[in-house]
Amino acid sequence: MPHKTFDIIQRKRGWDGYFKLDVYRLQHDKFDGGKSAILQREILERGHAVAVLPYDPVRDEVILIEQFRPGTLSVQERYPDMPVWLIEIVAGIIEDGETAENVALRETIEEAGCKIIAPLEKISQYYVTPGCSSETVTMFYGRVDASKVGGIHGLDEEGEDIRVFTVSAEECFAMLQNGQLCNATTTIAIQWLMLNRDRIRKEAGI
């Protein structure tokens, strides 16, 4: 397969608020050896995120969180069965000067009220919606002690209202299979746990 190239003809900032929107005019190589037409594409510069799967291999429990998500509102108008409060894993945006690992440790405390008690294990790094956004997610597994986890967490200054709860691994797998976990990040994390749970528990001496 020959090396493919692209040309950015113009890039300008269309919106510069909390989220940033860049407007590109570009052209790229095609698989048939030609060039595409000059395309205009709007790209949301969302930033880069970190997600953490908090799992207690001793208790065989997953920590999940539930919170209101405004991006669901227009979806529910068309698909009333889709929820507005989503069940998720811990996640947050990487701020200037932070590493992905720093964010994982910080967000687990802020959102779930517990600490990572062993070295993080990287699960994956992936694009979220590459057709219209530059956002990536770096995902980790973090070992936790789930024995005292629960309650309401989050930062008031960020408007967070997060319910924290634990479920057994088997119950979590059932939630995925019956459609309760309807966001991609959580789906990826729980599918990874399905594949790696036995190894993780064995490494923890279980």
PDB file of C-alpha atoms in Angstrom:
ATOM      1  CA  MET A   1       0.000   0.000   0.000  1.00  0.00           C
ATOM      2  CA  PRO A   2       1.620   3.326  -1.029  1.00  0.00           C
ATOM      3  CA  HIS A   3       2.112   6.071   1.537  1.00  0.00           C
ATOM      4  CA  LYS A   4      -0.924   8.371   1.674  1.00  0.00           C
ATOM      5  CA  THR A   5      -0.660  12.142   2.120  1.00  0.00           C
ATOM      6  CA  PHE A   6      -2.972  15.084   2.738  1.00  0.00           C
ATOM      7  CA  ASP A   7      -2.753  18.862   2.318  1.00  0.00           C
ATOM      8  CA  ILE A   8      -4.278  21.422   4.674  1.00  0.00           C
ATOM      9  CA  ILE A   9      -5.119  24.354   2.435  1.00  0.00           C
ATOM     10  CA  GLN A  10      -6.623  26.543   5.149  1.00  0.00           C
ATOM     11  CA  ARG A  11      -7.492  26.244   8.817  1.00  0.00           C
ATOM     12  CA  LYS A  12      -9.349  28.918  10.754  1.00  0.00           C
ATOM     13  CA  ARG A  13     -10.938  29.068  14.204  1.00  0.00           C
ATOM     14  CA  GLY A  14     -14.710  29.202  13.847  1.00  0.00           C
ATOM     15  CA  TRP A  15     -15.536  29.224  17.551  1.00  0.00           C
ATOM     16  CA  ASP A  16     -13.267  29.790  20.541  1.00  0.00           C
ATOM     17  CA  GLY A  17     -15.224  29.098  23.704  1.00  0.00           C
ATOM     18  CA  TYR A  18     -14.969  26.264  26.232  1.00  0.00           C
ATOM     19  CA  PHE A  19     -15.032  24.055  23.156  1.00  0.00           C
ATOM     20  CA  LYS A  20     -13.169  25.151  20.058  1.00  0.00           C
ATOM     21  CA  LEU A  21     -14.278  24.616  16.471  1.00  0.00           C
ATOM     22  CA  ASP A  22     -11.761  24.709  13.609  1.00  0.00           C
ATOM     23  CA  VAL A  23     -12.806  24.922   9.956  1.00  0.00           C
ATOM     24  CA  TYR A  24     -10.499  23.115   7.525  1.00  0.00           C
ATOM     25  CA  ARG A  25     -10.193  23.226   3.755  1.00  0.00           C
ATOM     26  CA  LEU A  26      -8.183  20.170   2.781  1.00  0.00           C
ATOM     27  CA  GLN A  27      -7.419  17.574   0.153  1.00  0.00           C
ATOM     28  CA  HIS A  28      -6.208  13.997   0.559  1.00  0.00           C
ATOM     29  CA  ASP A  29      -4.971  11.053  -1.473  1.00  0.00           C
ATOM     30  CA  LYS A  30      -7.559   8.527  -2.602  1.00  0.00           C
ATOM     31  CA  PHE A  31      -7.184   4.752  -2.658  1.00  0.00           C
ATOM     32  CA  ASP A  32      -7.382   4.734  -6.464  1.00  0.00           C
ATOM     33  CA  GLY A  33      -4.243   6.899  -6.651  1.00  0.00           C
ATOM     34  CA  GLY A  34      -6.026  10.190  -7.346  1.00  0.00           C
ATOM     35  CA  LYS A  35      -6.772  13.228  -5.217  1.00  0.00           C
ATOM     36  CA  SER A  36     -10.009  14.030  -3.412  1.00  0.00           C
ATOM     37  CA  ALA A  37     -11.950  17.165  -4.156  1.00  0.00           C
ATOM     38  CA  ILE A  38     -11.117  20.130  -1.905  1.00  0.00           C
ATOM     39  CA  LEU A  39     -13.218  19.442   1.183  1.00  0.00           C
ATOM     40  CA  GLN A  40     -14.456  21.716   3.955  1.00  0.00           C
ATOM     41  CA  ARG A  41     -14.700  20.030   7.352  1.00  0.00           C
ATOM     42  CA  GLU A  42     -15.553  21.411  10.794  1.00  0.00           C
ATOM     43  CA  ILE A  43     -13.607  19.799  13.630  1.00  0.00           C
ATOM     44  CA  LEU A  44     -14.430  20.078  17.324  1.00  0.00           C
ATOM     45  CA  GLU A  45     -11.247  20.549  19.343  1.00  0.00           C
ATOM     46  CA  ARG A  46     -12.593  18.893  22.491  1.00  0.00           C
ATOM     47  CA  GLY A  47      -9.307  18.155  24.203  1.00  0.00           C
ATOM     48  CA  HIS A  48      -8.043  14.723  25.254  1.00  0.00           C
ATOM     49  CA  ALA A  49      -9.595  12.567  27.939  1.00  0.00           C
ATOM     50  CA  VAL A  50      -8.628   9.818  30.340  1.00  0.00           C
ATOM     51  CA  ALA A  51     -10.946   7.024  31.493  1.00  0.00           C
ATOM     52  CA  VAL A  52     -10.434   4.617  34.375  1.00  0.00           C
ATOM     53  CA  LEU A  53     -12.027   1.253  35.017  1.00  0.00           C
ATOM     54  CA  PRO A  54     -11.982   0.977  38.837  1.00  0.00           C
ATOM     55  CA  TYR A  55     -12.116  -2.729  39.685  1.00  0.00           C
ATOM     56  CA  ASP A  56     -11.555  -4.582  42.956  1.00  0.00           C
ATOM     57  CA  PRO A  57     -10.217  -8.053  42.064  1.00  0.00           C
ATOM     58  CA  VAL A  58     -10.529  -9.302  45.655  1.00  0.00           C
ATOM     59  CA  ARG A  59     -14.237  -8.492  45.962  1.00  0.00           C
ATOM     60  CA  ASP A  60     -14.725  -9.011  42.195  1.00  0.00           C
ATOM     61  CA  GLU A  61     -16.594  -5.688  42.008  1.00  0.00           C
ATOM     62  CA  VAL A  62     -16.653  -2.850  39.496  1.00  0.00           C
ATOM     63  CA  ILE A  63     -17.161   0.764  40.560  1.00  0.00           C
ATOM     64  CA  LEU A  64     -19.605   2.579  38.297  1.00  0.00           C
ATOM     65  CA  ILE A  65     -20.873   6.148  38.315  1.00  0.00           C
ATOM     66  CA  GLU A  66     -24.127   7.717  37.138  1.00  0.00           C
ATOM     67  CA  GLN A  67     -24.580  11.339  36.064  1.00  0.00           C
ATOM     68  CA  PHE A  68     -26.673  13.685  33.909  1.00  0.00           C
ATOM     69  CA  ARG A  69     -25.339  14.187  30.365  1.00  0.00           C
ATOM     70  CA  PRO A  70     -26.746  17.125  28.314  1.00  0.00           C
ATOM     71  CA  GLY A  71     -25.544  15.632  25.033  1.00  0.00           C
ATOM     72  CA  THR A  72     -28.302  13.049  25.401  1.00  0.00           C
ATOM     73  CA  LEU A  73     -31.206  15.509  25.308  1.00  0.00           C
ATOM     74  CA  SER A  74     -31.765  15.770  21.561  1.00  0.00           C
ATOM     75  CA  VAL A  75     -31.158  12.034  21.228  1.00  0.00           C
ATOM     76  CA  GLN A  76     -33.950  11.222  23.666  1.00  0.00           C
ATOM     77  CA  GLU A  77     -36.377  13.354  21.663  1.00  0.00           C
ATOM     78  CA  ARG A  78     -35.938  10.895  18.793  1.00  0.00           C
ATOM     79  CA  TYR A  79     -35.223   7.737  20.792  1.00  0.00           C
ATOM     80  CA  PRO A  80     -37.236   7.985  24.051  1.00  0.00           C
ATOM     81  CA  ASP A  81     -35.748   4.757  25.429  1.00  0.00           C
ATOM     82  CA  MET A  82     -32.246   6.262  25.469  1.00  0.00           C
ATOM     83  CA  PRO A  83     -31.359   7.544  28.964  1.00  0.00           C
ATOM     84  CA  VAL A  84     -30.347  11.067  29.977  1.00  0.00           C
ATOM     85  CA  TRP A  85     -28.544   9.923  33.140  1.00  0.00           C
ATOM     86  CA  LEU A  86     -25.754   7.610  32.000  1.00  0.00           C
ATOM     87  CA  ILE A  87     -23.969   4.808  33.829  1.00  0.00           C
ATOM     88  CA  GLU A  88     -20.266   5.215  33.137  1.00  0.00           C
ATOM     89  CA  ILE A  89     -16.756   4.651  34.388  1.00  0.00           C
ATOM     90  CA  VAL A  90     -14.538   7.422  35.777  1.00  0.00           C
ATOM     91  CA  ALA A  91     -13.259   9.921  33.200  1.00  0.00           C
ATOM     92  CA  GLY A  92     -11.871  13.441  32.868  1.00  0.00           C
ATOM     93  CA  ILE A  93     -10.064  15.852  30.576  1.00  0.00           C
ATOM     94  CA  ILE A  94      -6.265  16.243  30.569  1.00  0.00           C
ATOM     95  CA  GLU A  95      -5.413  19.800  31.619  1.00  0.00           C
ATOM     96  CA  ASP A  96      -2.233  21.654  30.663  1.00  0.00           C
ATOM     97  CA  GLY A  97       0.787  20.192  32.434  1.00  0.00           C
ATOM     98  CA  GLU A  98      -0.932  16.933  33.424  1.00  0.00           C
ATOM     99  CA  THR A  99      -0.097  13.416  32.344  1.00  0.00           C
ATOM    100  CA  ALA A 100      -2.764  10.854  31.571  1.00  0.00           C
ATOM    101  CA  GLU A 101      -1.711   8.927  34.667  1.00  0.00           C
ATOM    102  CA  ASN A 102      -2.105  12.027  36.872  1.00  0.00           C
ATOM    103  CA  VAL A 103      -5.623  12.545  35.541  1.00  0.00           C
ATOM    104  CA  ALA A 104      -6.531   8.911  36.196  1.00  0.00           C
ATOM    105  CA  LEU A 105      -5.479   9.175  39.843  1.00  0.00           C
ATOM    106  CA  ARG A 106      -7.152  12.561  40.357  1.00  0.00           C
ATOM    107  CA  GLU A 107     -10.443  11.732  38.696  1.00  0.00           C
ATOM    108  CA  THR A 108     -10.827   8.446  40.557  1.00  0.00           C
ATOM    109  CA  ILE A 109     -10.689  10.372  43.840  1.00  0.00           C
ATOM    110  CA  GLU A 110     -12.943  13.220  42.642  1.00  0.00           C
ATOM    111  CA  GLU A 111     -15.594  11.152  40.901  1.00  0.00           C
ATOM    112  CA  ALA A 112     -15.583   7.845  42.782  1.00  0.00           C
ATOM    113  CA  GLY A 113     -14.235   8.825  46.193  1.00  0.00           C
ATOM    114  CA  CYS A 114     -11.525   6.166  46.256  1.00  0.00           C
ATOM    115  CA  LYS A 115      -7.847   5.735  45.445  1.00  0.00           C
ATOM    116  CA  ILE A 116      -5.957   3.576  42.969  1.00  0.00           C
ATOM    117  CA  ILE A 117      -3.911   1.159  45.091  1.00  0.00           C
ATOM    118  CA  ALA A 118      -1.649  -0.450  42.468  1.00  0.00           C
ATOM    119  CA  PRO A 119       0.153   0.637  39.294  1.00  0.00           C
ATOM    120  CA  LEU A 120      -2.217   1.596  36.493  1.00  0.00           C
ATOM    121  CA  GLU A 121      -2.529  -0.752  33.527  1.00  0.00           C
ATOM    122  CA  LYS A 122      -3.161   0.853  30.154  1.00  0.00           C
ATOM    123  CA  ILE A 123      -6.093  -0.641  28.273  1.00  0.00           C
ATOM    124  CA  SER A 124      -6.085   1.402  25.058  1.00  0.00           C
ATOM    125  CA  GLN A 125      -5.962   4.807  23.418  1.00  0.00           C
ATOM    126  CA  TYR A 126      -8.572   5.552  20.769  1.00  0.00           C
ATOM    127  CA  TYR A 127     -10.375   8.241  18.802  1.00  0.00           C
ATOM    128  CA  VAL A 128     -13.882   9.003  20.028  1.00  0.00           C
ATOM    129  CA  THR A 129     -15.537  10.518  16.936  1.00  0.00           C
ATOM    130  CA  PRO A 130     -12.784  11.100  14.361  1.00  0.00           C
ATOM    131  CA  GLY A 131     -15.212  12.209  11.660  1.00  0.00           C
ATOM    132  CA  CYS A 132     -15.851  15.479  13.503  1.00  0.00           C
ATOM    133  CA  SER A 133     -13.675  15.691  16.638  1.00  0.00           C
ATOM    134  CA  SER A 134      -9.999  15.472  17.576  1.00  0.00           C
ATOM    135  CA  GLU A 135     -10.769  13.969  21.008  1.00  0.00           C
ATOM    136  CA  THR A 136      -8.955  10.839  22.127  1.00  0.00           C
ATOM    137  CA  VAL A 137      -9.402   8.716  25.233  1.00  0.00           C
ATOM    138  CA  THR A 138      -6.545   7.026  27.063  1.00  0.00           C
ATOM    139  CA  MET A 139      -8.055   4.242  29.159  1.00  0.00           C
ATOM    140  CA  PHE A 140      -6.597   2.526  32.220  1.00  0.00           C
ATOM    141  CA  TYR A 141      -7.523  -0.266  34.588  1.00  0.00           C
ATOM    142  CA  GLY A 142      -7.064   0.858  38.185  1.00  0.00           C
ATOM    143  CA  ARG A 143      -7.137  -1.557  41.109  1.00  0.00           C
ATOM    144  CA  VAL A 144      -9.209  -0.243  44.026  1.00  0.00           C
ATOM    145  CA  ASP A 145     -10.614  -1.341  47.373  1.00  0.00           C
ATOM    146  CA  ALA A 146     -14.380  -1.182  46.813  1.00  0.00           C
ATOM    147  CA  SER A 147     -15.372  -2.094  50.368  1.00  0.00           C
ATOM    148  CA  LYS A 148     -16.347   1.438  51.407  1.00  0.00           C
ATOM    149  CA  VAL A 149     -17.292   2.960  48.060  1.00  0.00           C
ATOM    150  CA  GLY A 150     -20.612   4.684  47.451  1.00  0.00           C
ATOM    151  CA  GLY A 151     -22.528   7.918  47.885  1.00  0.00           C
ATOM    152  CA  ILE A 152     -22.612  11.174  45.941  1.00  0.00           C
ATOM    153  CA  HIS A 153     -19.365  12.679  44.633  1.00  0.00           C
ATOM    154  CA  GLY A 154     -18.029  15.259  42.167  1.00  0.00           C
ATOM    155  CA  LEU A 155     -16.907  18.886  42.337  1.00  0.00           C
ATOM    156  CA  ASP A 156     -19.542  21.530  43.104  1.00  0.00           C
ATOM    157  CA  GLU A 157     -17.599  24.171  41.167  1.00  0.00           C
ATOM    158  CA  GLU A 158     -17.872  21.999  38.047  1.00  0.00           C
ATOM    159  CA  GLY A 159     -21.567  21.303  38.548  1.00  0.00           C
ATOM    160  CA  GLU A 160     -20.940  17.599  39.086  1.00  0.00           C
ATOM    161  CA  ASP A 161     -23.562  15.429  40.761  1.00  0.00           C
ATOM    162  CA  ILE A 162     -22.267  11.862  40.560  1.00  0.00           C
ATOM    163  CA  ARG A 163     -23.816   8.771  42.118  1.00  0.00           C
ATOM    164  CA  VAL A 164     -21.218   6.114  42.872  1.00  0.00           C
ATOM    165  CA  PHE A 165     -22.092   2.450  43.318  1.00  0.00           C
ATOM    166  CA  THR A 166     -20.548  -1.004  42.998  1.00  0.00           C
ATOM    167  CA  VAL A 167     -21.735  -4.100  41.172  1.00  0.00           C
ATOM    168  CA  SER A 168     -20.283  -7.566  40.893  1.00  0.00           C
ATOM    169  CA  ALA A 169     -18.361  -8.284  37.711  1.00  0.00           C
ATOM    170  CA  GLU A 170     -21.041 -10.719  36.568  1.00  0.00           C
ATOM    171  CA  GLU A 171     -23.789  -8.152  37.152  1.00  0.00           C
ATOM    172  CA  CYS A 172     -21.748  -5.582  35.242  1.00  0.00           C
ATOM    173  CA  PHE A 173     -21.386  -7.959  32.297  1.00  0.00           C
ATOM    174  CA  ALA A 174     -25.159  -8.476  32.329  1.00  0.00           C
ATOM    175  CA  MET A 175     -25.711  -4.706  32.329  1.00  0.00           C
ATOM    176  CA  LEU A 176     -23.581  -4.451  29.206  1.00  0.00           C
ATOM    177  CA  GLN A 177     -25.426  -7.242  27.473  1.00  0.00           C
ATOM    178  CA  ASN A 178     -28.896  -5.843  28.261  1.00  0.00           C
ATOM    179  CA  GLY A 179     -28.061  -2.340  27.032  1.00  0.00           C
ATOM    180  CA  GLN A 180     -27.793  -0.465  30.337  1.00  0.00           C
ATOM    181  CA  LEU A 181     -24.212   0.603  29.551  1.00  0.00           C
ATOM    182  CA  CYS A 182     -24.940   2.597  26.412  1.00  0.00           C
ATOM    183  CA  ASN A 183     -21.768   4.627  25.957  1.00  0.00           C
ATOM    184  CA  ALA A 184     -18.673   3.552  24.077  1.00  0.00           C
ATOM    185  CA  THR A 185     -16.046   4.162  26.761  1.00  0.00           C
ATOM    186  CA  THR A 186     -17.809   2.018  29.345  1.00  0.00           C
ATOM    187  CA  THR A 187     -18.541  -0.658  26.744  1.00  0.00           C
ATOM    188  CA  ILE A 188     -14.855  -0.892  25.777  1.00  0.00           C
ATOM    189  CA  ALA A 189     -13.772  -1.062  29.422  1.00  0.00           C
ATOM    190  CA  ILE A 190     -16.198  -3.804  30.416  1.00  0.00           C
ATOM    191  CA  GLN A 191     -15.452  -5.883  27.331  1.00  0.00           C
ATOM    192  CA  TRP A 192     -11.762  -5.614  28.250  1.00  0.00           C
ATOM    193  CA  LEU A 193     -12.585  -6.787  31.777  1.00  0.00           C
ATOM    194  CA  MET A 194     -14.457  -9.784  30.352  1.00  0.00           C
ATOM    195  CA  LEU A 195     -11.252 -10.792  28.574  1.00  0.00           C
ATOM    196  CA  ASN A 196      -8.822  -9.997  31.412  1.00  0.00           C
ATOM    197  CA  ARG A 197     -10.732 -10.634  34.647  1.00  0.00           C
ATOM    198  CA  ASP A 198      -9.261 -14.094  35.308  1.00  0.00           C
ATOM    199  CA  ARG A 199      -5.711 -12.840  34.741  1.00  0.00           C
ATOM    200  CA  ILE A 200      -6.219  -9.793  36.961  1.00  0.00           C
ATOM    201  CA  ARG A 201      -7.615 -11.894  39.802  1.00  0.00           C
ATOM    202  CA  LYS A 202      -4.801 -14.430  39.475  1.00  0.00           C
ATOM    203  CA  GLU A 203      -2.198 -11.626  39.618  1.00  0.00           C
ATOM    204  CA  ALA A 204      -3.928 -10.339  42.762  1.00  0.00           C
ATOM    205  CA  GLY A 205      -3.556 -13.770  44.354  1.00  0.00           C
ATOM    206  CA  ILE A 206      -7.219 -14.710  44.100  1.00  0.00           C
TER     207      ILE A 206
END
